[in-house]
Amino acid sequence: MQLSDPTLLRSSAYVNGDWHPAGASFPVLNPFNGELLAEVADATAADTEAAVTAASAAFPEWSARTAAERSKILRRWNDLILENLEDLAQLLTAEQGKPINEAQGEVRYGASFIEWFAEEGKRAYGDVIPGHGRDKRITVVKQPVGVVAAITPWNFPIAMITRKVAPALAVGCTVVVKPAEDTPLSALALAELASRAGFPPGVFNVLPTSNPKAVGAVLTGDERVKKLSFTGSTAVGKQLMADCAGTVKKVSLELGGNAPFIVFDDADLAAAVEGAMASKYRNAGQTCVCANRIFVQNGIYEDFIAAFTRATQALTVGDGSQEATEIGPLINEAALEKVQRLLVEAERNGAEILTGGGPVEGQELLFQPTVVGGASTDMQMSKEEIFGPVAAVYRFETEAEAVELANATPFGLAAYFYGRDYARCWRVAERLEYGMVGINTGMISTAVAPFGGVKESGFGREGSKYGLEDYLMTKYLCWGGVE
Ligand code: ADP
């Protein structure tokens, strides 16, 4: 890693506008080669309390500013992130493993939330409602909720932070971020740039830790924290939601998915293969909107699987820092064990491995892109997020069957389908129990649309005008005696 600005590599917690040296530290490793990238400060419960205190103290002044004043600082932050795109992408690839092109894409995508909400924050409009009495006037105002805690995952170390933090800051909230333990360096680089952009001390705080439970307990239990926004696993999300009950915090959760990707007989085959490749293999299959179950109708099944397998075999696997790489390593050993467990179980249940099937020799976190044909709903990989470059392809006969299969999961984040029959497209889109549906596209993420799920995939929306709501409270002012 050769950063042109080495000061972007930070290893302390960022609290109250200062870099806090902590007692203990924990290692951050490059998942491709195990290289030690940094020893990072290990934030404790006491550090978390200090960050919440700083965020609380900063809230009155920050929220009193006009949206335009806050917007200026957000815009500067956006610009600084884009100016440092190469360095941020290098850091991201080093700690997360994704191909450098995808890392650059993520930096742009991450910045786009800041740019979007710097503008959208100016439009946190209220309402005027005709009164219910002659002397009554009713107005509705939107106010920032207060201190926000954001707990984020390792798969998008920059974008998962900015899409929570940008709307929060734009409307006047202050924020404490706890990034994932595998990828704190990107979060700290964001803090460095936030400090250069001119956010006042305490407005934005970042707490790296190897002990998420201890930090999480303060963030969910402290009554000064008014809102928790979490992206991560369903199990942890459920626990955090329960932990927030004690202080009845506003909560938004973006949890696991089990995305169906349906290809109907009348689909454009080449487009469907391209969409499936994009949806399945981005970030080595480690996104919550990755196609987890690819359902292909009988009439197109053989052609689809042949073309999809060919395209999969053409993927270049390797070191994310190399331009040519399309599939980088899995994040850690636990991820590898999960993918292997699911594959072994699928084979036992009659799955056919058409290409791939295991790690690259001598590089065990590098998993070969794998196509599993003849998958069935008995297999565990139809129920769990695979979170690796393993594509399971199922065969179906009728539209009704496809919709039923797609909905037969407790999750409801993203779904995709390919087809050309206009009426069917509309019908299927309506019947899919998902928060997001890609119709003839495998790429749905953008700052201008509401990202989020239903069922056990969570609630709350990130991005778009809807993304502001999660950080606002609605207050109604009833004016009497207006004679
Ligand atoms: P993943 O399977 O993607 O690692 P997790 O839900 O374990 O998903 O992690 C997502 C985020 O939640 C990370 O920042 C992680 O540190 C954090 N986390 C995990 N367990 C807890 C907990 N008990 N309290 C607070 N945060 C937690």
Short mmCIF file of C-alpha atoms and ligand atoms in Angstrom, two decimals:
data_model
loop_
_atom_site.label_atom_id
_atom_site.label_comp_id
_atom_site.label_asym_id
_atom_site.label_seq_id
_atom_site.Cartn_x
_atom_site.Cartn_y
_atom_site.Cartn_z
CA MET A 1 0.00 0.00 0.00
CA GLN A 2 1.56 3.27 -1.15
CA LEU A 3 -0.67 6.13 -0.03
CA SER A 4 0.13 9.48 -1.56
CA ASP A 5 -1.15 11.00 1.68
CA PRO A 6 0.05 8.69 4.49
CA THR A 7 -1.83 10.72 7.10
CA LEU A 8 -5.02 9.03 5.88
CA LEU A 9 -3.85 5.88 7.63
CA ARG A 10 -5.09 6.52 11.16
CA SER A 11 -5.00 4.14 14.07
CA SER A 12 -6.66 6.00 16.96
CA ALA A 13 -10.29 6.51 17.83
CA TYR A 14 -11.73 9.85 16.67
CA VAL A 15 -13.65 11.46 19.53
CA ASN A 16 -14.64 15.07 20.03
CA GLY A 17 -12.48 16.21 17.12
CA ASP A 18 -9.38 14.52 18.54
CA TRP A 19 -7.40 11.38 17.89
CA HIS A 20 -7.67 9.43 21.13
CA PRO A 21 -4.79 7.19 21.93
CA ALA A 22 -6.29 4.14 23.63
CA GLY A 23 -4.53 1.70 25.91
CA ALA A 24 -5.03 -1.53 24.04
CA SER A 25 -5.00 -2.10 20.30
CA PHE A 26 -6.00 -4.79 17.84
CA PRO A 27 -4.51 -5.83 14.49
CA VAL A 28 -6.07 -5.10 11.09
CA LEU A 29 -4.98 -7.62 8.47
CA ASN A 30 -5.03 -7.75 4.69
CA PRO A 31 -7.31 -10.72 3.89
CA PHE A 32 -5.41 -11.46 0.69
CA ASN A 33 -1.99 -12.10 2.25
CA GLY A 34 -2.46 -11.80 6.01
CA GLU A 35 -0.14 -8.77 6.13
CA LEU A 36 -0.49 -6.56 9.21
CA LEU A 37 -1.81 -3.19 8.05
CA ALA A 38 -2.11 -1.42 11.38
CA GLU A 39 -2.61 -1.83 15.09
CA VAL A 40 -5.77 0.11 15.80
CA ALA A 41 -6.96 1.59 19.10
CA ASP A 42 -9.41 -0.74 20.80
CA ALA A 43 -12.24 1.46 22.04
CA THR A 44 -13.87 0.54 25.33
CA ALA A 45 -17.19 1.25 27.02
CA ALA A 46 -15.60 4.31 28.64
CA ASP A 47 -14.44 5.63 25.24
CA THR A 48 -17.97 5.11 23.98
CA GLU A 49 -19.40 7.13 26.83
CA ALA A 50 -16.91 9.89 26.06
CA ALA A 51 -18.00 9.87 22.40
CA VAL A 52 -21.68 10.01 23.34
CA THR A 53 -20.94 12.89 25.71
CA ALA A 54 -19.12 14.74 22.93
CA ALA A 55 -21.92 14.09 20.45
CA SER A 56 -24.53 15.27 22.97
CA ALA A 57 -22.59 18.43 23.71
CA ALA A 58 -22.18 19.21 20.01
CA PHE A 59 -25.83 18.65 19.13
CA PRO A 60 -27.41 22.00 20.18
CA GLU A 61 -25.03 24.14 18.13
CA TRP A 62 -24.88 21.81 15.12
CA SER A 63 -28.65 21.42 14.92
CA ALA A 64 -29.14 25.18 15.27
CA ARG A 65 -27.19 25.84 12.08
CA THR A 66 -29.09 26.26 8.86
CA ALA A 67 -29.21 23.33 6.49
CA ALA A 68 -27.21 25.41 4.02
CA GLU A 69 -24.43 25.93 6.57
CA ARG A 70 -24.25 22.20 7.28
CA SER A 71 -24.44 21.49 3.58
CA LYS A 72 -21.28 23.48 2.90
CA ILE A 73 -19.26 21.28 5.24
CA LEU A 74 -20.80 18.12 3.84
CA ARG A 75 -19.93 19.28 0.31
CA ARG A 76 -16.36 19.88 1.38
CA TRP A 77 -16.23 16.38 2.87
CA ASN A 78 -17.57 14.95 -0.40
CA ASP A 79 -14.97 16.85 -2.40
CA LEU A 80 -12.12 15.74 -0.13
CA ILE A 81 -13.22 12.11 -0.41
CA LEU A 82 -13.23 12.35 -4.20
CA GLU A 83 -9.87 14.14 -4.23
CA ASN A 84 -8.42 11.28 -2.18
CA LEU A 85 -10.21 8.55 -4.12
CA GLU A 86 -7.06 6.62 -5.06
CA ASP A 87 -5.77 6.47 -1.49
CA LEU A 88 -9.14 5.59 -0.01
CA ALA A 89 -9.61 2.82 -2.57
CA GLN A 90 -6.17 1.40 -1.77
CA LEU A 91 -6.92 1.38 1.94
CA LEU A 92 -10.28 -0.20 1.31
CA THR A 93 -8.86 -2.97 -0.86
CA ALA A 94 -6.05 -3.58 1.60
CA GLU A 95 -8.32 -4.16 4.56
CA GLN A 96 -11.36 -5.60 2.79
CA GLY A 97 -9.95 -7.43 -0.22
CA LYS A 98 -12.30 -6.24 -2.96
CA PRO A 99 -10.89 -5.53 -6.43
CA ILE A 100 -9.43 -2.05 -6.73
CA ASN A 101 -11.96 -1.06 -9.41
CA GLU A 102 -14.81 -2.00 -7.11
CA ALA A 103 -13.11 -0.13 -4.27
CA GLN A 104 -12.93 3.01 -6.41
CA GLY A 105 -16.57 2.48 -7.29
CA GLU A 106 -17.42 2.23 -3.61
CA VAL A 107 -15.59 5.46 -2.78
CA ARG A 108 -17.60 7.26 -5.48
CA TYR A 109 -20.81 5.57 -4.35
CA GLY A 110 -20.04 6.43 -0.71
CA ALA A 111 -19.37 10.07 -1.56
CA SER A 112 -22.57 10.25 -3.61
CA PHE A 113 -24.64 9.89 -0.41
CA ILE A 114 -22.86 12.90 1.05
CA GLU A 115 -23.42 14.95 -2.07
CA TRP A 116 -27.06 13.90 -2.26
CA PHE A 117 -27.90 14.57 1.40
CA ALA A 118 -25.96 17.84 1.47
CA GLU A 119 -28.75 19.00 -0.87
CA GLU A 120 -31.66 16.94 0.41
CA GLY A 121 -31.06 18.13 3.99
CA LYS A 122 -32.32 21.52 2.82
CA ARG A 123 -35.68 19.96 2.08
CA ALA A 124 -36.66 18.54 5.46
CA TYR A 125 -40.05 20.16 4.96
CA GLY A 126 -42.88 20.16 7.45
CA ASP A 127 -46.55 20.79 6.76
CA VAL A 128 -49.43 23.15 7.42
CA ILE A 129 -52.74 21.41 8.07
CA PRO A 130 -56.13 23.21 8.06
CA GLY A 131 -57.15 23.47 11.73
CA HIS A 132 -59.93 21.51 13.44
CA GLY A 133 -61.39 24.61 15.14
CA ARG A 134 -61.91 28.22 14.06
CA ASP A 135 -59.16 29.44 16.36
CA LYS A 136 -56.82 26.55 15.60
CA ARG A 137 -53.83 26.44 13.31
CA ILE A 138 -51.77 23.29 12.86
CA THR A 139 -48.19 23.15 11.74
CA VAL A 140 -45.90 20.16 11.53
CA VAL A 141 -42.16 20.56 11.87
CA LYS A 142 -39.37 18.05 11.33
CA GLN A 143 -36.55 18.13 13.84
CA PRO A 144 -33.34 16.12 14.07
CA VAL A 145 -33.68 13.20 16.49
CA GLY A 146 -30.42 13.97 18.34
CA VAL A 147 -27.39 11.75 18.85
CA VAL A 148 -27.29 8.87 16.35
CA ALA A 149 -25.33 5.65 16.74
CA ALA A 150 -24.31 3.86 13.54
CA ILE A 151 -23.00 0.29 13.60
CA THR A 152 -21.71 -0.82 10.22
CA PRO A 153 -20.42 -3.98 8.50
CA TRP A 154 -17.15 -4.79 6.74
CA ASN A 155 -18.46 -5.46 3.23
CA PHE A 156 -18.80 -1.78 2.28
CA PRO A 157 -16.53 -0.05 4.81
CA ILE A 158 -17.12 3.42 3.36
CA ALA A 159 -20.56 3.43 1.79
CA MET A 160 -22.37 1.80 4.73
CA ILE A 161 -21.09 4.64 6.90
CA THR A 162 -21.81 7.55 4.58
CA ARG A 163 -25.34 6.51 3.80
CA LYS A 164 -26.23 6.63 7.48
CA VAL A 165 -24.05 9.53 8.53
CA ALA A 166 -24.73 11.91 5.64
CA PRO A 167 -28.51 12.20 6.16
CA ALA A 168 -28.03 12.33 9.94
CA LEU A 169 -25.51 15.18 9.75
CA ALA A 170 -27.44 16.98 7.03
CA VAL A 171 -30.53 17.37 9.19
CA GLY A 172 -28.59 18.36 12.30
CA CYS A 173 -27.96 15.12 14.20
CA THR A 174 -24.54 14.25 15.64
CA VAL A 175 -23.12 10.79 15.17
CA VAL A 176 -21.06 8.05 16.81
CA VAL A 177 -19.93 5.37 14.35
CA LYS A 178 -18.75 1.92 15.30
CA PRO A 179 -17.20 0.37 12.19
CA ALA A 180 -16.67 -3.37 11.78
CA GLU A 181 -13.54 -4.79 13.40
CA ASP A 182 -12.23 -6.14 10.08
CA THR A 183 -12.34 -2.74 8.36
CA PRO A 184 -11.82 0.23 10.71
CA LEU A 185 -9.17 1.95 8.55
CA SER A 186 -11.59 3.26 5.93
CA ALA A 187 -13.80 4.66 8.68
CA LEU A 188 -10.85 6.42 10.30
CA ALA A 189 -9.77 7.86 6.95
CA LEU A 190 -13.30 9.22 6.57
CA ALA A 191 -12.92 10.81 10.02
CA GLU A 192 -9.61 12.40 9.00
CA LEU A 193 -11.29 13.94 5.97
CA ALA A 194 -14.31 14.99 8.03
CA SER A 195 -11.97 16.81 10.35
CA ARG A 196 -10.36 18.61 7.39
CA ALA A 197 -13.81 19.46 6.03
CA GLY A 198 -14.53 21.43 9.18
CA PHE A 199 -17.13 19.52 11.19
CA PRO A 200 -17.07 20.94 14.72
CA PRO A 201 -15.66 18.67 17.47
CA GLY A 202 -18.12 15.99 18.61
CA VAL A 203 -20.34 16.12 15.54
CA PHE A 204 -18.79 12.99 14.01
CA ASN A 205 -17.02 10.35 16.11
CA VAL A 206 -15.54 6.98 15.15
CA LEU A 207 -14.83 4.14 17.58
CA PRO A 208 -12.89 1.17 16.25
CA THR A 209 -13.08 -1.82 18.56
CA SER A 210 -12.50 -5.53 18.73
CA ASN A 211 -15.20 -5.71 21.38
CA PRO A 212 -18.44 -4.72 19.64
CA LYS A 213 -20.51 -6.00 22.54
CA ALA A 214 -19.04 -3.55 25.05
CA VAL A 215 -19.31 -0.56 22.71
CA GLY A 216 -22.73 -1.69 21.48
CA ALA A 217 -24.04 -1.98 25.03
CA VAL A 218 -23.35 1.72 25.66
CA LEU A 219 -24.71 2.81 22.30
CA THR A 220 -27.97 0.87 22.76
CA GLY A 221 -28.34 1.51 26.50
CA ASP A 222 -27.43 5.21 26.86
CA GLU A 223 -30.55 7.33 26.92
CA ARG A 224 -28.67 10.23 25.29
CA VAL A 225 -28.47 8.19 22.08
CA LYS A 226 -31.79 8.73 20.34
CA LYS A 227 -31.43 6.53 17.32
CA LEU A 228 -29.58 3.42 16.22
CA SER A 229 -28.95 2.64 12.60
CA PHE A 230 -27.50 -0.81 12.04
CA THR A 231 -26.39 -2.79 8.99
CA GLY A 232 -25.28 -6.35 9.57
CA SER A 233 -26.49 -9.82 10.35
CA THR A 234 -30.07 -10.58 11.31
CA ALA A 235 -29.05 -12.23 14.58
CA VAL A 236 -27.09 -9.19 15.79
CA GLY A 237 -29.80 -6.82 14.50
CA LYS A 238 -32.46 -8.60 16.53
CA GLN A 239 -30.29 -8.40 19.63
CA LEU A 240 -29.60 -4.69 19.14
CA MET A 241 -33.30 -4.00 18.57
CA ALA A 242 -34.07 -5.73 21.87
CA ASP A 243 -31.27 -3.78 23.58
CA CYS A 244 -32.74 -0.51 22.30
CA ALA A 245 -36.12 -1.35 23.81
CA GLY A 246 -35.00 -0.25 27.28
CA THR A 247 -34.72 3.36 26.15
CA VAL A 248 -37.26 3.05 23.28
CA LYS A 249 -34.85 4.33 20.67
CA LYS A 250 -35.75 4.94 17.10
CA VAL A 251 -34.14 2.07 15.19
CA SER A 252 -33.44 1.25 11.59
CA LEU A 253 -32.07 -2.11 10.55
CA GLU A 254 -30.64 -3.29 7.29
CA LEU A 255 -30.15 -7.00 7.85
CA GLY A 256 -29.48 -10.12 5.84
CA GLY A 257 -31.10 -10.99 2.55
CA ASN A 258 -31.72 -14.10 0.50
CA ALA A 259 -32.16 -12.51 -2.90
CA PRO A 260 -34.02 -14.45 -5.58
CA PHE A 261 -32.94 -13.83 -9.17
CA ILE A 262 -35.63 -15.13 -11.53
CA VAL A 263 -35.08 -15.69 -15.25
CA PHE A 264 -38.27 -16.25 -17.23
CA ASP A 265 -38.32 -18.07 -20.58
CA ASP A 266 -38.86 -14.84 -22.52
CA ALA A 267 -35.87 -13.06 -20.93
CA ASP A 268 -33.04 -11.60 -23.00
CA LEU A 269 -30.52 -14.35 -22.23
CA ALA A 270 -27.37 -12.26 -22.61
CA ALA A 271 -28.79 -9.50 -20.43
CA ALA A 272 -29.90 -12.00 -17.79
CA VAL A 273 -26.46 -13.58 -17.65
CA GLU A 274 -24.82 -10.18 -17.40
CA GLY A 275 -27.21 -9.15 -14.62
CA ALA A 276 -26.67 -12.38 -12.72
CA MET A 277 -22.89 -11.99 -12.97
CA ALA A 278 -23.07 -8.44 -11.64
CA SER A 279 -25.47 -9.29 -8.87
CA LYS A 280 -23.83 -12.56 -7.80
CA TYR A 281 -20.13 -11.80 -7.94
CA ARG A 282 -19.78 -8.20 -6.80
CA ASN A 283 -17.45 -8.08 -3.81
CA ALA A 284 -16.83 -11.84 -4.22
CA GLY A 285 -20.49 -12.46 -3.45
CA GLN A 286 -20.28 -10.66 -0.12
CA THR A 287 -23.15 -8.19 -0.37
CA CYS A 288 -26.58 -8.43 1.20
CA VAL A 289 -28.21 -7.89 -2.21
CA CYS A 290 -26.20 -10.59 -4.02
CA ALA A 291 -28.32 -13.08 -5.97
CA ASN A 292 -28.52 -15.97 -3.49
CA ARG A 293 -31.00 -18.17 -5.36
CA ILE A 294 -31.04 -18.06 -9.16
CA PHE A 295 -34.36 -19.48 -10.41
CA VAL A 296 -34.43 -20.26 -14.12
CA GLN A 297 -37.49 -21.35 -16.08
CA ASN A 298 -37.39 -24.72 -17.85
CA GLY A 299 -37.31 -23.43 -21.40
CA ILE A 300 -34.20 -21.28 -20.91
CA TYR A 301 -32.49 -23.28 -18.15
CA GLU A 302 -29.93 -25.16 -20.25
CA ASP A 303 -28.92 -22.10 -22.28
CA PHE A 304 -28.70 -19.91 -19.20
CA ILE A 305 -26.61 -22.32 -17.20
CA ALA A 306 -24.19 -22.91 -20.09
CA ALA A 307 -23.64 -19.18 -20.68
CA PHE A 308 -23.51 -18.34 -16.98
CA THR A 309 -20.99 -21.10 -16.27
CA ARG A 310 -18.80 -19.90 -19.17
CA ALA A 311 -18.88 -16.34 -17.89
CA THR A 312 -18.06 -17.53 -14.36
CA GLN A 313 -15.06 -19.52 -15.62
CA ALA A 314 -13.72 -16.36 -17.27
CA LEU A 315 -13.51 -14.42 -13.97
CA THR A 316 -10.04 -13.48 -12.76
CA VAL A 317 -9.47 -14.35 -9.12
CA GLY A 318 -6.64 -12.84 -7.10
CA ASP A 319 -5.12 -9.91 -5.28
CA GLY A 320 -7.63 -7.07 -5.19
CA SER A 321 -4.88 -4.50 -5.60
CA GLN A 322 -4.23 -5.76 -9.16
CA GLU A 323 -6.26 -4.04 -11.88
CA ALA A 324 -7.19 -7.32 -13.59
CA THR A 325 -8.71 -8.92 -10.51
CA GLU A 326 -12.48 -9.42 -10.54
CA ILE A 327 -12.83 -11.65 -7.48
CA GLY A 328 -10.79 -10.93 -4.35
CA PRO A 329 -10.50 -12.96 -1.16
CA LEU A 330 -13.23 -13.73 1.34
CA ILE A 331 -13.03 -11.52 4.40
CA ASN A 332 -11.87 -14.11 6.94
CA GLU A 333 -11.71 -17.77 8.00
CA ALA A 334 -15.26 -17.77 9.31
CA ALA A 335 -16.53 -16.70 5.89
CA LEU A 336 -14.56 -19.48 4.24
CA GLU A 337 -15.89 -22.10 6.64
CA LYS A 338 -19.44 -21.01 5.97
CA VAL A 339 -19.11 -21.22 2.19
CA GLN A 340 -17.45 -24.62 2.43
CA ARG A 341 -20.06 -25.95 4.83
CA LEU A 342 -22.88 -24.88 2.50
CA LEU A 343 -21.19 -26.45 -0.53
CA VAL A 344 -20.51 -29.78 1.15
CA GLU A 345 -24.11 -29.95 2.34
CA ALA A 346 -25.44 -29.07 -1.13
CA GLU A 347 -23.34 -31.79 -2.76
CA ARG A 348 -24.61 -34.31 -0.24
CA ASN A 349 -28.11 -33.30 -1.29
CA GLY A 350 -27.44 -33.92 -4.97
CA ALA A 351 -26.12 -30.58 -6.25
CA GLU A 352 -23.90 -30.65 -9.28
CA ILE A 353 -20.79 -28.45 -9.16
CA LEU A 354 -20.38 -27.16 -12.70
CA THR A 355 -17.26 -25.09 -12.10
CA GLY A 356 -15.13 -24.08 -9.12
CA GLY A 357 -15.93 -25.84 -5.87
CA GLY A 358 -13.20 -24.82 -3.42
CA PRO A 359 -10.45 -22.39 -2.50
CA VAL A 360 -7.52 -21.65 -4.81
CA GLU A 361 -4.63 -23.88 -3.78
CA GLY A 362 -2.29 -22.32 -1.29
CA GLN A 363 -4.52 -19.20 -0.97
CA GLU A 364 -7.35 -20.39 1.08
CA LEU A 365 -9.37 -17.16 1.40
CA LEU A 366 -9.47 -16.95 -2.39
CA PHE A 367 -12.53 -18.98 -3.31
CA GLN A 368 -13.01 -20.11 -6.90
CA PRO A 369 -16.19 -18.75 -8.46
CA THR A 370 -18.52 -21.70 -8.32
CA VAL A 371 -21.72 -22.64 -10.12
CA VAL A 372 -24.02 -25.16 -8.47
CA GLY A 373 -26.54 -26.67 -10.89
CA GLY A 374 -29.69 -28.56 -9.96
CA ALA A 375 -29.99 -26.76 -6.64
CA SER A 376 -33.06 -27.52 -4.54
CA THR A 377 -34.88 -25.85 -1.70
CA ASP A 378 -33.86 -28.68 0.63
CA MET A 379 -30.34 -27.34 0.56
CA GLN A 380 -29.19 -25.08 3.34
CA MET A 381 -27.80 -22.60 0.77
CA SER A 382 -31.38 -21.86 -0.26
CA LYS A 383 -32.11 -20.68 3.28
CA GLU A 384 -28.92 -18.86 4.30
CA GLU A 385 -26.94 -16.07 2.71
CA ILE A 386 -24.00 -17.76 0.99
CA PHE A 387 -21.85 -14.59 1.15
CA GLY A 388 -19.25 -15.94 -1.23
CA PRO A 389 -18.74 -16.44 -4.99
CA VAL A 390 -21.01 -19.47 -5.16
CA ALA A 391 -24.03 -19.32 -7.47
CA ALA A 392 -26.86 -21.79 -6.88
CA VAL A 393 -29.16 -22.31 -9.87
CA TYR A 394 -32.66 -23.77 -9.47
CA ARG A 395 -35.13 -24.85 -12.14
CA PHE A 396 -38.82 -23.88 -12.15
CA GLU A 397 -41.83 -24.28 -14.43
CA THR A 398 -44.52 -21.66 -13.83
CA GLU A 399 -44.69 -18.00 -12.87
CA ALA A 400 -46.73 -18.84 -9.76
CA GLU A 401 -44.10 -21.35 -8.69
CA ALA A 402 -41.31 -18.79 -9.17
CA VAL A 403 -43.07 -16.19 -7.03
CA GLU A 404 -43.84 -18.75 -4.34
CA LEU A 405 -40.24 -19.97 -4.25
CA ALA A 406 -38.92 -16.42 -4.20
CA ASN A 407 -41.11 -15.46 -1.25
CA ALA A 408 -40.50 -18.65 0.74
CA THR A 409 -37.94 -17.08 3.08
CA PRO A 410 -38.11 -14.92 6.20
CA PHE A 411 -35.99 -12.33 4.37
CA GLY A 412 -37.15 -9.55 2.06
CA LEU A 413 -34.33 -7.27 0.97
CA ALA A 414 -33.64 -7.38 -2.79
CA ALA A 415 -35.16 -9.47 -5.58
CA TYR A 416 -34.46 -9.49 -9.31
CA PHE A 417 -36.16 -10.86 -12.36
CA TYR A 418 -35.69 -10.91 -16.11
CA GLY A 419 -38.53 -11.19 -18.60
CA ARG A 420 -40.18 -9.23 -21.40
CA ASP A 421 -43.90 -9.81 -20.93
CA TYR A 422 -45.06 -6.40 -19.72
CA ALA A 423 -48.06 -7.58 -17.72
CA ARG A 424 -46.10 -10.35 -16.07
CA CYS A 425 -43.33 -7.96 -15.10
CA TRP A 426 -45.84 -5.76 -13.32
CA ARG A 427 -47.59 -8.73 -11.66
CA VAL A 428 -44.39 -10.31 -10.42
CA ALA A 429 -42.97 -7.00 -9.18
CA GLU A 430 -46.12 -6.49 -7.10
CA ARG A 431 -46.12 -10.00 -5.68
CA LEU A 432 -42.51 -10.18 -4.60
CA GLU A 433 -42.32 -9.53 -0.85
CA TYR A 434 -39.15 -7.48 -1.03
CA GLY A 435 -38.11 -3.91 -0.30
CA MET A 436 -36.30 -3.61 -3.64
CA VAL A 437 -36.92 -5.26 -6.99
CA GLY A 438 -34.58 -5.12 -9.98
CA ILE A 439 -36.51 -5.68 -13.22
CA ASN A 440 -34.19 -6.57 -16.08
CA THR A 441 -31.24 -5.25 -14.09
CA GLY A 442 -28.89 -6.75 -11.55
CA MET A 443 -27.62 -3.44 -10.19
CA ILE A 444 -30.03 -1.46 -8.04
CA SER A 445 -27.94 0.52 -5.56
CA THR A 446 -27.87 4.30 -5.90
CA ALA A 447 -28.01 7.26 -3.54
CA VAL A 448 -31.19 8.52 -5.20
CA ALA A 449 -33.35 5.47 -4.41
CA PRO A 450 -34.63 4.09 -1.08
CA PHE A 451 -32.53 1.07 -0.07
CA GLY A 452 -34.01 -1.24 2.54
CA GLY A 453 -35.95 -4.37 3.30
CA VAL A 454 -39.11 -5.90 4.69
CA LYS A 455 -39.71 -8.98 6.87
CA GLU A 456 -36.56 -10.07 8.75
CA SER A 457 -34.39 -8.00 6.44
CA GLY A 458 -35.31 -5.03 8.58
CA PHE A 459 -36.90 -1.62 8.21
CA GLY A 460 -35.94 1.96 7.51
CA ARG A 461 -34.68 3.27 4.18
CA GLU A 462 -31.28 4.63 3.19
CA GLY A 463 -30.73 7.04 0.30
CA SER A 464 -33.28 9.24 -1.49
CA LYS A 465 -35.74 11.61 0.16
CA TYR A 466 -36.96 8.68 2.29
CA GLY A 467 -33.50 8.37 3.82
CA LEU A 468 -33.98 11.65 5.70
CA GLU A 469 -37.01 10.41 7.62
CA ASP A 470 -35.01 7.99 9.73
CA TYR A 471 -33.14 10.90 11.33
CA LEU A 472 -36.09 13.22 11.85
CA MET A 473 -38.92 13.36 14.32
CA THR A 474 -42.27 14.76 13.42
CA LYS A 475 -43.54 17.41 15.83
CA TYR A 476 -47.01 18.87 15.58
CA LEU A 477 -47.65 22.38 16.86
CA CYS A 478 -51.26 23.11 17.71
CA TRP A 479 -51.91 26.87 17.81
CA GLY A 480 -55.02 27.92 19.72
CA GLY A 481 -56.65 31.24 20.42
CA VAL A 482 -56.07 32.60 16.96
CA GLU A 483 -59.17 34.88 16.93
P1 ADP B 1 -21.30 -9.85 9.73
O1 ADP B 1 -21.83 -11.23 9.67
O2 ADP B 1 -21.53 -9.03 8.51
O3 ADP B 1 -19.93 -9.71 10.30
P2 ADP B 1 -22.33 -8.74 12.16
O4 ADP B 1 -23.76 -8.48 12.44
O5 ADP B 1 -21.60 -9.69 13.04
O6 ADP B 1 -22.32 -9.15 10.65
O7 ADP B 1 -21.50 -7.39 12.14
C1 ADP B 1 -22.00 -6.16 11.72
C2 ADP B 1 -21.59 -5.09 12.69
O8 ADP B 1 -22.18 -5.39 13.94
C3 ADP B 1 -20.10 -5.01 12.94
O9 ADP B 1 -19.74 -3.66 13.12
C4 ADP B 1 -19.94 -5.76 14.24
O10 ADP B 1 -18.81 -5.37 14.97
C5 ADP B 1 -21.20 -5.35 14.95
N1 ADP B 1 -21.60 -6.22 16.06
C6 ADP B 1 -21.53 -7.56 16.14
N2 ADP B 1 -22.00 -8.00 17.33
C7 ADP B 1 -22.39 -6.89 18.01
C8 ADP B 1 -22.95 -6.66 19.32
N3 ADP B 1 -23.24 -7.65 20.15
N4 ADP B 1 -23.20 -5.38 19.68
C9 ADP B 1 -22.94 -4.36 18.83
N5 ADP B 1 -22.41 -4.50 17.62
C10 ADP B 1 -22.14 -5.76 17.21
#
